[in-house]
Short mmCIF file of N, CA and C in Angstrom, two decimals:
data_model
loop_
_atom_site.label_atom_id
_atom_site.label_comp_id
_atom_site.label_asym_id
_atom_site.label_seq_id
_atom_site.Cartn_x
_atom_site.Cartn_y
_atom_site.Cartn_z
N UNK A 6 -2.92 -13.76 -2.90
CA UNK A 6 -3.41 -12.61 -3.59
C UNK A 6 -4.93 -12.69 -3.73
N UNK A 7 -5.59 -11.57 -3.47
CA UNK A 7 -7.02 -11.43 -3.68
C UNK A 7 -7.24 -10.32 -4.69
N UNK A 8 -8.00 -10.61 -5.71
CA UNK A 8 -8.35 -9.61 -6.71
C UNK A 8 -9.75 -9.09 -6.45
N UNK A 9 -9.92 -7.78 -6.54
CA UNK A 9 -11.20 -7.13 -6.32
C UNK A 9 -11.55 -6.30 -7.55
N UNK A 10 -12.79 -6.41 -7.99
CA UNK A 10 -13.24 -5.70 -9.18
C UNK A 10 -14.50 -4.93 -8.85
N UNK A 11 -14.45 -3.61 -9.03
CA UNK A 11 -15.59 -2.74 -8.77
C UNK A 11 -16.34 -2.43 -10.05
N UNK A 12 -17.62 -2.12 -9.90
CA UNK A 12 -18.42 -1.65 -11.02
C UNK A 12 -19.59 -0.84 -10.47
N UNK A 13 -20.25 -0.11 -11.34
CA UNK A 13 -21.45 0.61 -10.97
C UNK A 13 -21.30 2.11 -10.84
N UNK A 14 -20.10 2.63 -10.99
CA UNK A 14 -19.91 4.07 -10.92
C UNK A 14 -20.52 4.78 -12.11
N UNK A 15 -20.62 6.09 -11.99
CA UNK A 15 -21.19 6.89 -13.05
C UNK A 15 -21.42 8.30 -12.61
N UNK A 16 -22.18 9.03 -13.40
CA UNK A 16 -22.52 10.42 -13.12
C UNK A 16 -24.00 10.53 -12.78
N UNK A 17 -24.30 11.34 -11.77
CA UNK A 17 -25.67 11.51 -11.32
C UNK A 17 -25.84 12.91 -10.76
N UNK A 18 -27.04 13.44 -10.83
CA UNK A 18 -27.33 14.72 -10.22
C UNK A 18 -27.54 14.59 -8.72
N UNK A 19 -27.33 15.68 -8.01
CA UNK A 19 -27.53 15.68 -6.57
C UNK A 19 -28.93 15.17 -6.23
N UNK A 20 -28.98 14.30 -5.22
CA UNK A 20 -30.22 13.67 -4.83
C UNK A 20 -30.46 12.32 -5.47
N UNK A 21 -29.65 11.98 -6.45
CA UNK A 21 -29.80 10.71 -7.13
C UNK A 21 -29.13 9.56 -6.40
N UNK A 22 -29.18 8.39 -7.03
CA UNK A 22 -28.68 7.16 -6.42
C UNK A 22 -27.80 6.38 -7.38
N UNK A 23 -26.87 5.63 -6.81
CA UNK A 23 -26.05 4.68 -7.53
C UNK A 23 -25.85 3.46 -6.65
N UNK A 24 -25.61 2.32 -7.28
CA UNK A 24 -25.31 1.09 -6.56
C UNK A 24 -23.99 0.54 -7.09
N UNK A 25 -23.00 0.44 -6.21
CA UNK A 25 -21.70 -0.08 -6.56
C UNK A 25 -21.61 -1.56 -6.20
N UNK A 26 -20.86 -2.31 -7.00
CA UNK A 26 -20.64 -3.73 -6.75
C UNK A 26 -19.15 -4.01 -6.68
N UNK A 27 -18.77 -4.96 -5.84
CA UNK A 27 -17.38 -5.39 -5.72
C UNK A 27 -17.36 -6.91 -5.61
N UNK A 28 -16.66 -7.54 -6.52
CA UNK A 28 -16.52 -8.99 -6.48
C UNK A 28 -15.07 -9.36 -6.17
N UNK A 29 -14.87 -10.16 -5.14
CA UNK A 29 -13.56 -10.64 -4.75
C UNK A 29 -13.30 -12.02 -5.34
N UNK A 30 -12.04 -12.30 -5.64
CA UNK A 30 -11.69 -13.57 -6.25
C UNK A 30 -11.75 -14.72 -5.26
N UNK A 31 -11.68 -14.43 -3.97
CA UNK A 31 -11.83 -15.45 -2.95
C UNK A 31 -12.29 -14.81 -1.65
N UNK A 32 -12.54 -15.65 -0.66
CA UNK A 32 -13.11 -15.18 0.61
C UNK A 32 -12.19 -14.21 1.33
N UNK A 33 -12.78 -13.13 1.84
CA UNK A 33 -12.12 -12.23 2.76
C UNK A 33 -13.05 -11.97 3.93
N UNK A 34 -12.48 -11.84 5.14
CA UNK A 34 -13.29 -11.71 6.34
C UNK A 34 -14.06 -10.39 6.37
N UNK A 35 -13.40 -9.33 5.97
CA UNK A 35 -14.02 -8.01 5.95
C UNK A 35 -13.87 -7.41 4.56
N UNK A 36 -14.96 -6.85 4.06
CA UNK A 36 -14.95 -6.14 2.80
C UNK A 36 -15.58 -4.76 3.02
N UNK A 37 -15.11 -3.80 2.25
CA UNK A 37 -15.66 -2.47 2.42
C UNK A 37 -15.33 -1.54 1.28
N UNK A 38 -15.79 -0.30 1.46
CA UNK A 38 -15.64 0.73 0.46
C UNK A 38 -14.91 1.93 1.03
N UNK A 39 -14.02 2.47 0.22
CA UNK A 39 -13.27 3.67 0.53
C UNK A 39 -13.39 4.62 -0.65
N UNK A 40 -13.07 5.88 -0.42
CA UNK A 40 -13.13 6.83 -1.52
C UNK A 40 -12.02 7.86 -1.40
N UNK A 41 -11.65 8.42 -2.54
CA UNK A 41 -10.60 9.42 -2.57
C UNK A 41 -10.90 10.44 -3.66
N UNK A 42 -10.98 11.69 -3.26
CA UNK A 42 -11.14 12.80 -4.19
C UNK A 42 -9.78 13.41 -4.47
N UNK A 43 -9.60 14.07 -5.62
CA UNK A 43 -8.31 14.70 -5.93
C UNK A 43 -7.87 15.66 -4.84
N UNK A 44 -6.62 15.54 -4.42
CA UNK A 44 -6.08 16.41 -3.39
C UNK A 44 -6.46 16.05 -1.98
N UNK A 45 -7.23 14.99 -1.78
CA UNK A 45 -7.65 14.57 -0.46
C UNK A 45 -7.14 13.17 -0.14
N UNK A 46 -7.08 12.86 1.14
CA UNK A 46 -6.68 11.53 1.57
C UNK A 46 -7.81 10.53 1.35
N UNK A 47 -7.42 9.29 1.14
CA UNK A 47 -8.41 8.23 1.04
C UNK A 47 -9.09 8.03 2.39
N UNK A 48 -10.41 7.86 2.37
CA UNK A 48 -11.15 7.71 3.60
C UNK A 48 -12.07 6.50 3.54
N UNK A 49 -12.30 5.89 4.69
CA UNK A 49 -13.22 4.78 4.78
C UNK A 49 -14.66 5.26 4.70
N UNK A 50 -15.49 4.49 4.01
CA UNK A 50 -16.89 4.82 3.82
C UNK A 50 -17.80 3.85 4.56
N UNK A 51 -17.64 2.55 4.30
CA UNK A 51 -18.50 1.54 4.90
C UNK A 51 -17.80 0.19 4.86
N UNK A 52 -17.96 -0.59 5.92
CA UNK A 52 -17.34 -1.91 6.04
C UNK A 52 -18.38 -2.91 6.50
N UNK A 53 -18.25 -4.16 6.05
CA UNK A 53 -19.15 -5.22 6.48
C UNK A 53 -18.35 -6.48 6.79
N UNK A 54 -18.74 -7.20 7.84
CA UNK A 54 -18.11 -8.45 8.22
C UNK A 54 -18.91 -9.63 7.69
N UNK A 55 -18.33 -10.82 7.80
CA UNK A 55 -19.03 -12.02 7.36
C UNK A 55 -20.33 -12.22 8.14
N UNK A 56 -20.37 -11.75 9.39
CA UNK A 56 -21.57 -11.81 10.19
C UNK A 56 -22.50 -10.64 9.99
N UNK A 57 -22.20 -9.79 9.02
CA UNK A 57 -23.02 -8.65 8.62
C UNK A 57 -23.07 -7.54 9.66
N UNK A 58 -22.06 -7.47 10.51
CA UNK A 58 -21.85 -6.25 11.27
C UNK A 58 -21.34 -5.18 10.33
N UNK A 59 -21.73 -3.94 10.55
CA UNK A 59 -21.35 -2.85 9.66
C UNK A 59 -20.90 -1.63 10.44
N UNK A 60 -20.05 -0.84 9.81
CA UNK A 60 -19.69 0.47 10.31
C UNK A 60 -19.69 1.44 9.12
N UNK A 61 -20.03 2.69 9.41
CA UNK A 61 -20.11 3.72 8.39
C UNK A 61 -19.40 4.98 8.83
N UNK A 62 -18.86 5.70 7.86
CA UNK A 62 -18.39 7.04 8.14
C UNK A 62 -19.58 7.93 8.48
N UNK A 63 -19.38 8.87 9.40
CA UNK A 63 -20.47 9.75 9.80
C UNK A 63 -21.07 10.50 8.61
N UNK A 64 -20.26 10.82 7.63
CA UNK A 64 -20.71 11.61 6.50
C UNK A 64 -21.71 10.89 5.61
N UNK A 65 -21.80 9.56 5.71
CA UNK A 65 -22.70 8.81 4.83
C UNK A 65 -23.80 8.07 5.58
N UNK A 66 -23.80 8.12 6.90
CA UNK A 66 -24.83 7.43 7.67
C UNK A 66 -26.22 7.93 7.30
N UNK A 67 -27.12 6.99 7.09
CA UNK A 67 -28.47 7.33 6.70
C UNK A 67 -28.66 7.49 5.21
N UNK A 68 -27.57 7.54 4.45
CA UNK A 68 -27.66 7.69 3.00
C UNK A 68 -27.10 6.47 2.25
N UNK A 69 -26.05 5.87 2.78
CA UNK A 69 -25.41 4.73 2.13
C UNK A 69 -25.70 3.46 2.93
N UNK A 70 -25.81 2.34 2.22
CA UNK A 70 -26.02 1.05 2.85
C UNK A 70 -25.10 0.02 2.21
N UNK A 71 -24.32 -0.68 3.03
CA UNK A 71 -23.45 -1.73 2.54
C UNK A 71 -24.13 -3.08 2.78
N UNK A 72 -23.96 -3.99 1.84
CA UNK A 72 -24.49 -5.34 1.99
C UNK A 72 -23.52 -6.33 1.35
N UNK A 73 -23.77 -7.62 1.56
CA UNK A 73 -22.81 -8.63 1.15
C UNK A 73 -23.51 -9.94 0.80
N UNK A 74 -23.01 -10.61 -0.21
CA UNK A 74 -23.43 -11.96 -0.56
C UNK A 74 -22.21 -12.84 -0.40
N UNK A 75 -22.21 -13.69 0.62
CA UNK A 75 -21.01 -14.45 0.97
C UNK A 75 -20.65 -15.52 -0.05
N UNK A 76 -21.63 -16.15 -0.68
CA UNK A 76 -21.33 -17.31 -1.50
C UNK A 76 -20.49 -16.97 -2.73
N UNK A 77 -20.55 -15.74 -3.19
CA UNK A 77 -19.70 -15.33 -4.31
C UNK A 77 -18.79 -14.16 -3.95
N UNK A 78 -18.62 -13.90 -2.66
CA UNK A 78 -17.68 -12.90 -2.16
C UNK A 78 -17.91 -11.52 -2.79
N UNK A 79 -19.15 -11.11 -2.78
CA UNK A 79 -19.53 -9.85 -3.40
C UNK A 79 -20.09 -8.89 -2.37
N UNK A 80 -19.66 -7.64 -2.45
CA UNK A 80 -20.18 -6.58 -1.60
C UNK A 80 -20.81 -5.50 -2.46
N UNK A 81 -21.80 -4.82 -1.89
CA UNK A 81 -22.51 -3.77 -2.59
C UNK A 81 -22.54 -2.52 -1.73
N UNK A 82 -22.63 -1.39 -2.39
CA UNK A 82 -22.82 -0.13 -1.71
C UNK A 82 -23.96 0.62 -2.40
N UNK A 83 -25.09 0.67 -1.73
CA UNK A 83 -26.22 1.45 -2.22
C UNK A 83 -26.06 2.87 -1.72
N UNK A 84 -25.98 3.82 -2.64
CA UNK A 84 -25.75 5.21 -2.31
C UNK A 84 -26.98 6.01 -2.72
N UNK A 85 -27.66 6.57 -1.73
CA UNK A 85 -28.85 7.37 -1.96
C UNK A 85 -28.59 8.82 -1.55
N UNK A 86 -29.39 9.72 -2.08
CA UNK A 86 -29.27 11.15 -1.77
C UNK A 86 -27.83 11.62 -1.95
N UNK A 87 -27.26 11.28 -3.09
CA UNK A 87 -25.88 11.67 -3.36
C UNK A 87 -25.73 13.18 -3.45
N UNK A 88 -24.61 13.67 -2.97
CA UNK A 88 -24.29 15.08 -2.96
C UNK A 88 -22.97 15.32 -3.68
N UNK A 89 -22.73 16.55 -4.16
CA UNK A 89 -21.46 16.82 -4.84
C UNK A 89 -20.24 16.45 -4.01
N UNK A 90 -20.33 16.55 -2.70
CA UNK A 90 -19.23 16.20 -1.82
C UNK A 90 -18.90 14.72 -1.84
N UNK A 91 -19.79 13.90 -2.39
CA UNK A 91 -19.54 12.47 -2.53
C UNK A 91 -18.72 12.14 -3.76
N UNK A 92 -18.47 13.10 -4.62
CA UNK A 92 -17.70 12.87 -5.83
C UNK A 92 -16.30 12.39 -5.48
N UNK A 93 -15.92 11.24 -6.00
CA UNK A 93 -14.62 10.63 -5.68
C UNK A 93 -14.45 9.36 -6.49
N UNK A 94 -13.23 8.84 -6.46
CA UNK A 94 -12.99 7.49 -6.91
C UNK A 94 -13.30 6.56 -5.74
N UNK A 95 -14.14 5.58 -5.96
CA UNK A 95 -14.54 4.65 -4.92
C UNK A 95 -13.82 3.33 -5.11
N UNK A 96 -13.19 2.85 -4.03
CA UNK A 96 -12.40 1.63 -4.06
C UNK A 96 -13.00 0.59 -3.14
N UNK A 97 -13.04 -0.63 -3.60
CA UNK A 97 -13.35 -1.77 -2.76
C UNK A 97 -12.07 -2.28 -2.13
N UNK A 98 -12.14 -2.74 -0.88
CA UNK A 98 -10.97 -3.24 -0.19
C UNK A 98 -11.34 -4.41 0.71
N UNK A 99 -10.33 -5.23 1.01
CA UNK A 99 -10.50 -6.35 1.91
C UNK A 99 -9.20 -6.71 2.58
N UNK A 100 -9.26 -7.68 3.49
CA UNK A 100 -8.07 -8.21 4.12
C UNK A 100 -7.74 -7.63 5.48
N UNK A 101 -8.56 -6.74 6.03
CA UNK A 101 -8.30 -6.23 7.37
C UNK A 101 -8.53 -7.33 8.40
N UNK A 102 -7.81 -7.27 9.53
CA UNK A 102 -7.99 -8.29 10.57
C UNK A 102 -9.17 -8.03 11.50
N UNK A 103 -9.85 -6.89 11.33
CA UNK A 103 -10.97 -6.54 12.19
C UNK A 103 -11.87 -5.56 11.46
N UNK A 104 -12.98 -5.24 12.07
CA UNK A 104 -13.93 -4.29 11.50
C UNK A 104 -13.40 -2.88 11.76
N UNK A 105 -12.91 -2.24 10.70
CA UNK A 105 -12.29 -0.94 10.87
C UNK A 105 -12.38 -0.13 9.59
N UNK A 106 -12.43 1.18 9.74
CA UNK A 106 -12.40 2.12 8.63
C UNK A 106 -10.99 2.61 8.33
N UNK A 107 -10.01 2.11 9.05
CA UNK A 107 -8.62 2.52 8.87
C UNK A 107 -8.06 1.92 7.60
N UNK A 108 -7.69 2.77 6.64
CA UNK A 108 -7.24 2.28 5.34
C UNK A 108 -5.97 1.45 5.46
N UNK A 109 -5.15 1.70 6.48
CA UNK A 109 -3.86 1.03 6.60
C UNK A 109 -3.99 -0.43 6.98
N UNK A 110 -5.15 -0.86 7.40
CA UNK A 110 -5.35 -2.24 7.80
C UNK A 110 -5.86 -3.14 6.68
N UNK A 111 -6.04 -2.59 5.50
CA UNK A 111 -6.54 -3.36 4.37
C UNK A 111 -5.41 -3.70 3.41
N UNK A 112 -5.38 -4.94 2.98
CA UNK A 112 -4.29 -5.46 2.16
C UNK A 112 -4.60 -5.51 0.67
N UNK A 113 -5.87 -5.62 0.32
CA UNK A 113 -6.26 -5.86 -1.07
C UNK A 113 -7.18 -4.75 -1.54
N UNK A 114 -6.89 -4.24 -2.72
CA UNK A 114 -7.62 -3.09 -3.25
C UNK A 114 -8.00 -3.30 -4.70
N UNK A 115 -9.20 -2.85 -5.04
CA UNK A 115 -9.60 -2.80 -6.43
C UNK A 115 -9.03 -1.58 -7.12
N UNK A 116 -9.29 -1.47 -8.41
CA UNK A 116 -8.76 -0.36 -9.19
C UNK A 116 -9.63 0.89 -9.12
N UNK A 117 -10.83 0.78 -8.61
CA UNK A 117 -11.67 1.93 -8.39
C UNK A 117 -12.73 2.11 -9.46
N UNK A 118 -13.80 2.79 -9.08
CA UNK A 118 -14.85 3.19 -10.01
C UNK A 118 -15.24 4.62 -9.67
N UNK A 119 -15.34 5.46 -10.69
CA UNK A 119 -15.56 6.88 -10.49
C UNK A 119 -17.03 7.18 -10.25
N UNK A 120 -17.29 8.00 -9.23
CA UNK A 120 -18.62 8.52 -8.94
C UNK A 120 -18.56 10.03 -9.01
N UNK A 121 -19.39 10.62 -9.86
CA UNK A 121 -19.44 12.06 -10.03
C UNK A 121 -20.86 12.55 -9.79
N UNK A 122 -21.00 13.50 -8.88
CA UNK A 122 -22.31 14.03 -8.51
C UNK A 122 -22.32 15.52 -8.85
N UNK A 123 -23.25 15.93 -9.69
CA UNK A 123 -23.36 17.32 -10.10
C UNK A 123 -24.50 18.00 -9.37
N UNK A 124 -24.37 19.30 -9.17
CA UNK A 124 -25.40 20.08 -8.50
C UNK A 124 -26.49 20.49 -9.46
#
């Protein structure tokens, strides 16, 4: 079992920034961020490997940056130029066997942190 704990969510106006944090209880090869808005499917946002390879959803490229500190199994998501369409519950996840945005390949999930962006 791997436990993941997210923090850093909140409310911000369009154009603002937030930084999310995710701490895992032990090492995972891939860590990343997903989000889900009411009535929509959960979608991959950004993933990072132990070697710091990254992939991003097209909708956040150029605005979001994922990073990682390996020694304490922590991942971060810096979100800049936030838009109302980014409003969602953001989840940290790990345990995929490869670098992928496919939610079905992740075994471990945090409880989520809410991000709300107002116009």
